[in-house]
Coordinates of C-alpha atoms in Angstrom, one line a residue:
M1 CA 75.8 117.7 113.4
R2 CA 76.3 114.1 112.4
M3 CA 77.3 113.4 108.7
Y4 CA 76.6 110.2 106.7
V5 CA 78.3 109.2 103.5
L6 CA 77.9 106.3 101.1
G7 CA 80.7 104.4 99.4
V8 CA 80.3 101.8 96.7
D9 CA 82.8 99.3 95.3
V10 CA 81.4 98.1 92.0
G11 CA 83.3 95.0 90.6
A12 CA 82.9 92.5 87.9
T13 CA 81.7 89.8 90.2
K14 CA 80.1 91.7 93.1
T15 CA 79.0 95.1 94.3
E16 CA 79.4 96.3 97.9
C17 CA 78.0 99.5 99.5
V18 CA 79.0 100.9 102.9
I19 CA 77.3 103.7 104.8
A20 CA 79.4 105.4 107.4
D21 CA 79.5 108.5 109.5
E22 CA 82.3 111.2 109.5
T23 CA 84.5 109.0 111.7
E24 CA 84.2 106.1 109.3
R25 CA 82.0 104.2 111.7
I26 CA 80.1 101.7 109.6
M27 CA 76.3 102.1 109.9
G28 CA 75.2 99.6 107.2
R29 CA 76.3 97.4 104.4
G30 CA 74.6 96.2 101.3
F31 CA 75.6 93.8 98.4
G32 CA 74.7 93.2 94.8
G33 CA 75.9 91.2 91.9
S34 CA 78.1 92.1 88.9
G35 CA 78.3 95.8 88.3
N36 CA 80.7 96.0 85.4
Y37 CA 78.4 97.1 82.6
Q38 CA 80.9 96.1 80.0
V39 CA 80.4 92.5 81.2
C40 CA 76.8 92.3 82.2
G41 CA 75.1 95.3 80.5
I42 CA 74.0 98.6 82.1
E43 CA 70.6 97.3 83.2
M44 CA 72.1 94.5 85.3
A45 CA 74.9 96.8 86.6
A46 CA 72.4 99.4 87.7
A47 CA 70.2 96.8 89.4
S48 CA 73.3 95.5 91.3
M49 CA 74.2 99.0 92.4
K50 CA 70.7 99.8 93.5
K51 CA 70.3 96.6 95.4
A52 CA 73.6 97.3 97.3
V53 CA 72.6 100.9 98.1
L54 CA 69.1 100.0 99.3
G55 CA 70.5 97.1 101.4
A56 CA 72.9 99.4 103.1
L57 CA 70.3 102.1 103.7
E58 CA 67.9 99.5 105.2
Q59 CA 70.6 98.1 107.5
A60 CA 71.6 101.6 108.6
R61 CA 68.0 102.7 109.0
L62 CA 68.7 105.8 107.0
T63 CA 67.4 107.3 103.7
L64 CA 69.1 108.9 100.7
E65 CA 68.1 112.3 102.2
D66 CA 70.4 111.6 105.1
M67 CA 73.4 111.2 102.8
T68 CA 75.8 114.1 102.5
C69 CA 77.9 112.6 99.7
A70 CA 78.5 109.4 97.8
V71 CA 81.4 107.9 95.8
F72 CA 81.0 105.0 93.4
G73 CA 84.3 103.2 92.3
I74 CA 83.2 101.3 89.3
S75 CA 85.0 98.5 87.3
G76 CA 84.5 99.5 83.7
A77 CA 84.6 103.2 84.3
D78 CA 87.5 103.6 81.9
G79 CA 86.9 106.3 79.4
P80 CA 84.5 109.2 78.5
E81 CA 82.1 106.8 76.8
D82 CA 81.8 104.8 79.9
F83 CA 81.0 107.8 82.1
Q84 CA 78.3 108.9 79.7
V85 CA 76.6 105.6 80.4
L86 CA 77.4 105.2 84.1
V87 CA 76.9 108.7 85.5
P88 CA 73.2 108.9 84.5
A89 CA 72.6 105.4 85.9
V90 CA 74.2 106.3 89.2
Q91 CA 72.3 109.6 89.4
K92 CA 69.0 107.8 88.8
I93 CA 69.8 105.7 91.9
M94 CA 71.1 108.5 94.1
G95 CA 68.7 111.3 93.2
K96 CA 69.8 114.7 94.6
V97 CA 72.7 113.3 96.6
K98 CA 76.1 114.7 95.6
T99 CA 77.8 111.8 93.9
K100 CA 81.1 111.1 92.3
V101 CA 81.8 108.3 89.9
L102 CA 85.4 107.0 89.2
H103 CA 87.3 103.9 88.3
D104 CA 87.5 101.4 91.1
A105 CA 91.3 101.5 91.2
W106 CA 91.2 104.9 92.9
L107 CA 89.6 103.2 95.9
G108 CA 92.7 101.2 96.4
L109 CA 95.0 104.2 96.3
R110 CA 92.9 105.9 99.0
V111 CA 93.1 102.9 101.4
G112 CA 96.6 101.9 100.5
T113 CA 98.3 105.3 101.0
D114 CA 98.1 108.2 103.5
D115 CA 98.7 110.9 101.0
Y116 CA 96.8 109.6 97.9
V117 CA 100.0 109.4 95.9
G118 CA 101.3 106.3 94.1
V119 CA 100.4 103.7 91.5
V120 CA 97.6 101.2 91.8
S121 CA 97.3 97.9 90.0
I122 CA 94.2 95.7 90.0
C123 CA 94.5 92.0 89.2
G124 CA 91.2 90.4 89.9
T125 CA 88.7 89.2 87.3
G126 CA 90.5 91.7 85.0
A127 CA 93.3 94.1 85.3
G128 CA 93.7 97.9 85.5
H129 CA 96.3 100.6 86.4
V130 CA 96.1 104.2 87.6
G131 CA 98.4 106.6 89.4
R132 CA 98.7 110.0 91.0
N133 CA 101.8 112.1 91.7
R134 CA 102.6 114.7 94.4
Q135 CA 101.6 117.5 92.0
G136 CA 98.1 116.1 91.8
Q137 CA 98.4 114.8 88.2
E138 CA 96.4 111.7 87.6
L139 CA 96.7 109.0 85.0
S140 CA 94.6 106.1 84.2
L141 CA 95.5 103.6 81.4
R142 CA 92.7 102.6 79.1
N143 CA 92.2 99.3 81.1
L144 CA 89.9 97.9 78.3
D145 CA 90.6 94.6 76.6
Y146 CA 93.5 92.7 75.0
N147 CA 93.0 94.3 71.6
M148 CA 93.3 97.7 73.1
G149 CA 96.5 97.0 75.0
N150 CA 95.2 95.6 78.3
Y151 CA 96.2 92.2 79.8
G152 CA 95.9 90.3 83.0
G153 CA 93.5 89.0 85.6
G154 CA 91.6 85.8 86.3
D155 CA 89.9 85.7 82.9
E156 CA 93.3 85.8 81.1
L157 CA 94.7 83.2 83.5
E158 CA 91.8 80.9 82.7
R159 CA 92.4 81.2 79.0
K160 CA 96.1 80.4 79.5
A161 CA 95.3 77.4 81.7
L162 CA 93.0 75.9 79.1
H163 CA 95.5 76.7 76.3
Y164 CA 98.4 75.0 78.0
A165 CA 96.4 72.1 79.2
F166 CA 95.5 71.3 75.6
R167 CA 99.1 71.8 74.5
S168 CA 100.3 69.5 77.2
E169 CA 97.8 66.8 76.1
E170 CA 98.7 67.2 72.4
G171 CA 102.4 67.3 73.0
T172 CA 103.0 70.8 71.5
W173 CA 104.4 72.2 74.7
Q174 CA 106.0 70.8 77.9
K175 CA 104.0 68.5 80.1
S176 CA 101.9 70.1 82.8
R177 CA 99.6 68.9 85.5
L178 CA 97.0 71.2 84.0
E179 CA 96.3 68.4 81.6
E180 CA 94.7 66.4 84.5
A181 CA 93.5 69.3 86.7
V182 CA 91.4 71.1 84.1
P183 CA 89.2 68.1 83.3
A184 CA 88.8 67.5 87.1
V185 CA 87.5 71.1 87.5
L186 CA 85.1 70.6 84.7
G187 CA 83.9 67.3 86.1
V188 CA 85.1 65.2 83.2
K189 CA 88.0 62.7 82.7
S190 CA 89.7 63.9 79.5
M191 CA 90.7 66.9 77.5
E192 CA 88.6 65.6 74.7
E193 CA 85.5 66.0 77.0
V194 CA 86.8 69.5 78.0
C195 CA 86.9 70.3 74.2
A196 CA 83.3 69.4 73.9
I197 CA 82.3 71.5 76.8
L198 CA 84.1 74.5 75.4
R199 CA 82.6 74.1 72.0
Q200 CA 79.2 74.0 73.5
E201 CA 80.0 77.0 75.8
A202 CA 78.8 75.0 78.7
M203 CA 81.2 76.0 81.5
T204 CA 79.5 77.1 84.7
K205 CA 80.4 80.3 86.6
E206 CA 81.9 78.1 89.4
Q207 CA 84.2 76.4 86.9
H208 CA 85.3 79.7 85.4
Y209 CA 86.1 80.8 89.0
K210 CA 88.0 77.6 89.9
L211 CA 90.4 77.5 87.0
P212 CA 92.6 80.4 88.1
I213 CA 92.6 79.0 91.6
T214 CA 93.8 75.7 90.1
V215 CA 96.7 77.5 88.5
F216 CA 97.8 79.0 91.8
S217 CA 97.5 75.6 93.5
L218 CA 99.6 73.8 90.9
A219 CA 102.2 76.6 90.9
R220 CA 102.7 76.2 94.6
E221 CA 103.1 72.4 94.1
G222 CA 105.8 73.0 91.6
D223 CA 104.1 72.7 88.2
E224 CA 106.5 74.6 85.9
V225 CA 103.9 75.7 83.4
S226 CA 101.6 77.1 86.1
R227 CA 104.5 78.9 87.8
S228 CA 105.4 80.4 84.4
L229 CA 101.9 81.6 83.9
L230 CA 101.9 83.4 87.2
S231 CA 105.4 84.8 86.7
S232 CA 104.7 86.1 83.2
M233 CA 101.4 87.7 84.2
G234 CA 103.1 89.4 87.2
Y235 CA 105.9 90.8 85.1
E236 CA 103.5 92.2 82.5
E237 CA 101.4 93.8 85.2
G238 CA 104.5 95.4 86.6
R239 CA 105.4 96.8 83.2
Y240 CA 102.0 98.5 83.1
A241 CA 102.6 100.0 86.5
A242 CA 106.1 101.1 85.4
A243 CA 104.6 103.0 82.5
V244 CA 102.2 104.9 84.8
V245 CA 105.1 105.8 87.2
K246 CA 107.3 106.9 84.2
R247 CA 104.5 109.1 82.7
L248 CA 103.9 110.7 86.1
D249 CA 107.6 111.4 86.5
M250 CA 107.9 109.4 89.8
C251 CA 110.8 107.1 88.8
E252 CA 113.2 108.4 91.4
E253 CA 110.7 108.3 94.3
A254 CA 110.0 105.6 96.8
V255 CA 106.6 105.1 95.1
P256 CA 104.0 102.8 96.7
A257 CA 102.5 100.2 94.4
V258 CA 99.1 99.4 95.8
L259 CA 98.0 95.9 94.8
I260 CA 94.3 95.1 94.8
G261 CA 92.1 92.4 93.4
S262 CA 91.7 88.7 94.2
L263 CA 94.8 87.5 92.4
F264 CA 97.1 90.0 94.2
H265 CA 95.4 89.3 97.5
T266 CA 96.5 85.7 97.4
G267 CA 99.9 87.2 98.4
E268 CA 101.5 84.7 96.0
P269 CA 105.3 85.5 95.7
I270 CA 105.6 84.1 92.2
L271 CA 103.1 86.7 91.0
I272 CA 104.1 89.7 93.2
D273 CA 107.9 89.2 92.9
A274 CA 107.7 89.2 89.2
Y275 CA 105.5 92.4 89.3
M276 CA 108.0 94.2 91.5
K277 CA 110.9 93.1 89.4
A278 CA 109.4 94.7 86.3
L279 CA 108.4 97.9 88.2
R280 CA 111.8 98.3 89.8
E281 CA 113.5 98.2 86.5
T282 CA 111.9 101.7 86.0
A283 CA 111.4 102.8 89.7
P284 CA 114.1 101.1 91.8
R285 CA 112.7 102.4 95.1
A286 CA 109.2 101.3 94.5
Y287 CA 107.6 99.1 97.2
A288 CA 104.5 96.9 97.3
V289 CA 101.4 97.7 99.4
I290 CA 98.6 95.1 99.8
P291 CA 95.9 97.0 101.8
K292 CA 94.3 95.2 104.7
T293 CA 91.3 97.5 104.4
A294 CA 88.7 96.6 101.8
P295 CA 88.5 98.9 98.7
V296 CA 84.9 99.9 99.6
M297 CA 86.3 101.8 102.5
G298 CA 88.3 103.8 100.0
A299 CA 85.0 104.9 98.5
V300 CA 83.9 105.9 102.0
K301 CA 87.1 107.9 102.7
L302 CA 86.8 109.6 99.3
A303 CA 83.2 110.5 100.1
I304 CA 84.2 112.0 103.4
D305 CA 86.9 114.0 101.5
E306 CA 84.4 115.3 99.1
A307 CA 81.9 116.2 101.9
V308 CA 84.5 118.1 103.8
R309 CA 85.3 120.1 100.7
V310 CA 81.6 121.2 100.4

């Protein structure tokens, strides 16, 4: 008898749902907007997830009753308080379908490894880190905000880009091309005009998106401040991963470090080399894995795993 599963990757910027059969053959896809309720609120997050699910069902010409199992990997599913909000919202969408909710980093581990063992680091809009050892022990860092120990991702890079653009212009740090590039992204000619935009909180979503990209571009062109921003972020993310590996007692293993998220998927050596340098200070045999398969397929694979265990 043919089996169908549903996998959902719920991120800070977009939500993707895939319906597949037991062979991972894709039957339908659906998309929604931001699904991190810590960013957009639970109503918008639920609406994004529902839109993605309904879109995939429509394309597959299937219904919820046809689904054997579903897995939702959700950005913002960090602690017990989050699951108390997210699980009821997902259950309302999925009805009687057997459904599992987990942090979206686990999707990366499933597509990035054959045995579901290793450490995963996300560096996209935000950052997060999880790991699983050969004994089945799992660890997820809090992955919350800067005040609670988290750091990294496009949002942080944007803040640093603005910070050092202003310092370049005011002469309180070394000169950087960010001083000219940031006004250009915001469609103005001076940092004084940038200041006015920020005080009015008038930046657009597109401008927020473009600032981290600008840092990568300038770094590749040799801007030392931009290179330093990427290197320091990479090193810090590697330290988080090293802590996960150490706490799971995997320091002597050839542990895969699965890198997911838009910043890591640039493949930028400045960022990734610094990450691996920090990680290898704790786990010398660690190696990087950048999955070619989209994380949403990790949700599909995990859903098939769950269905087989039924």
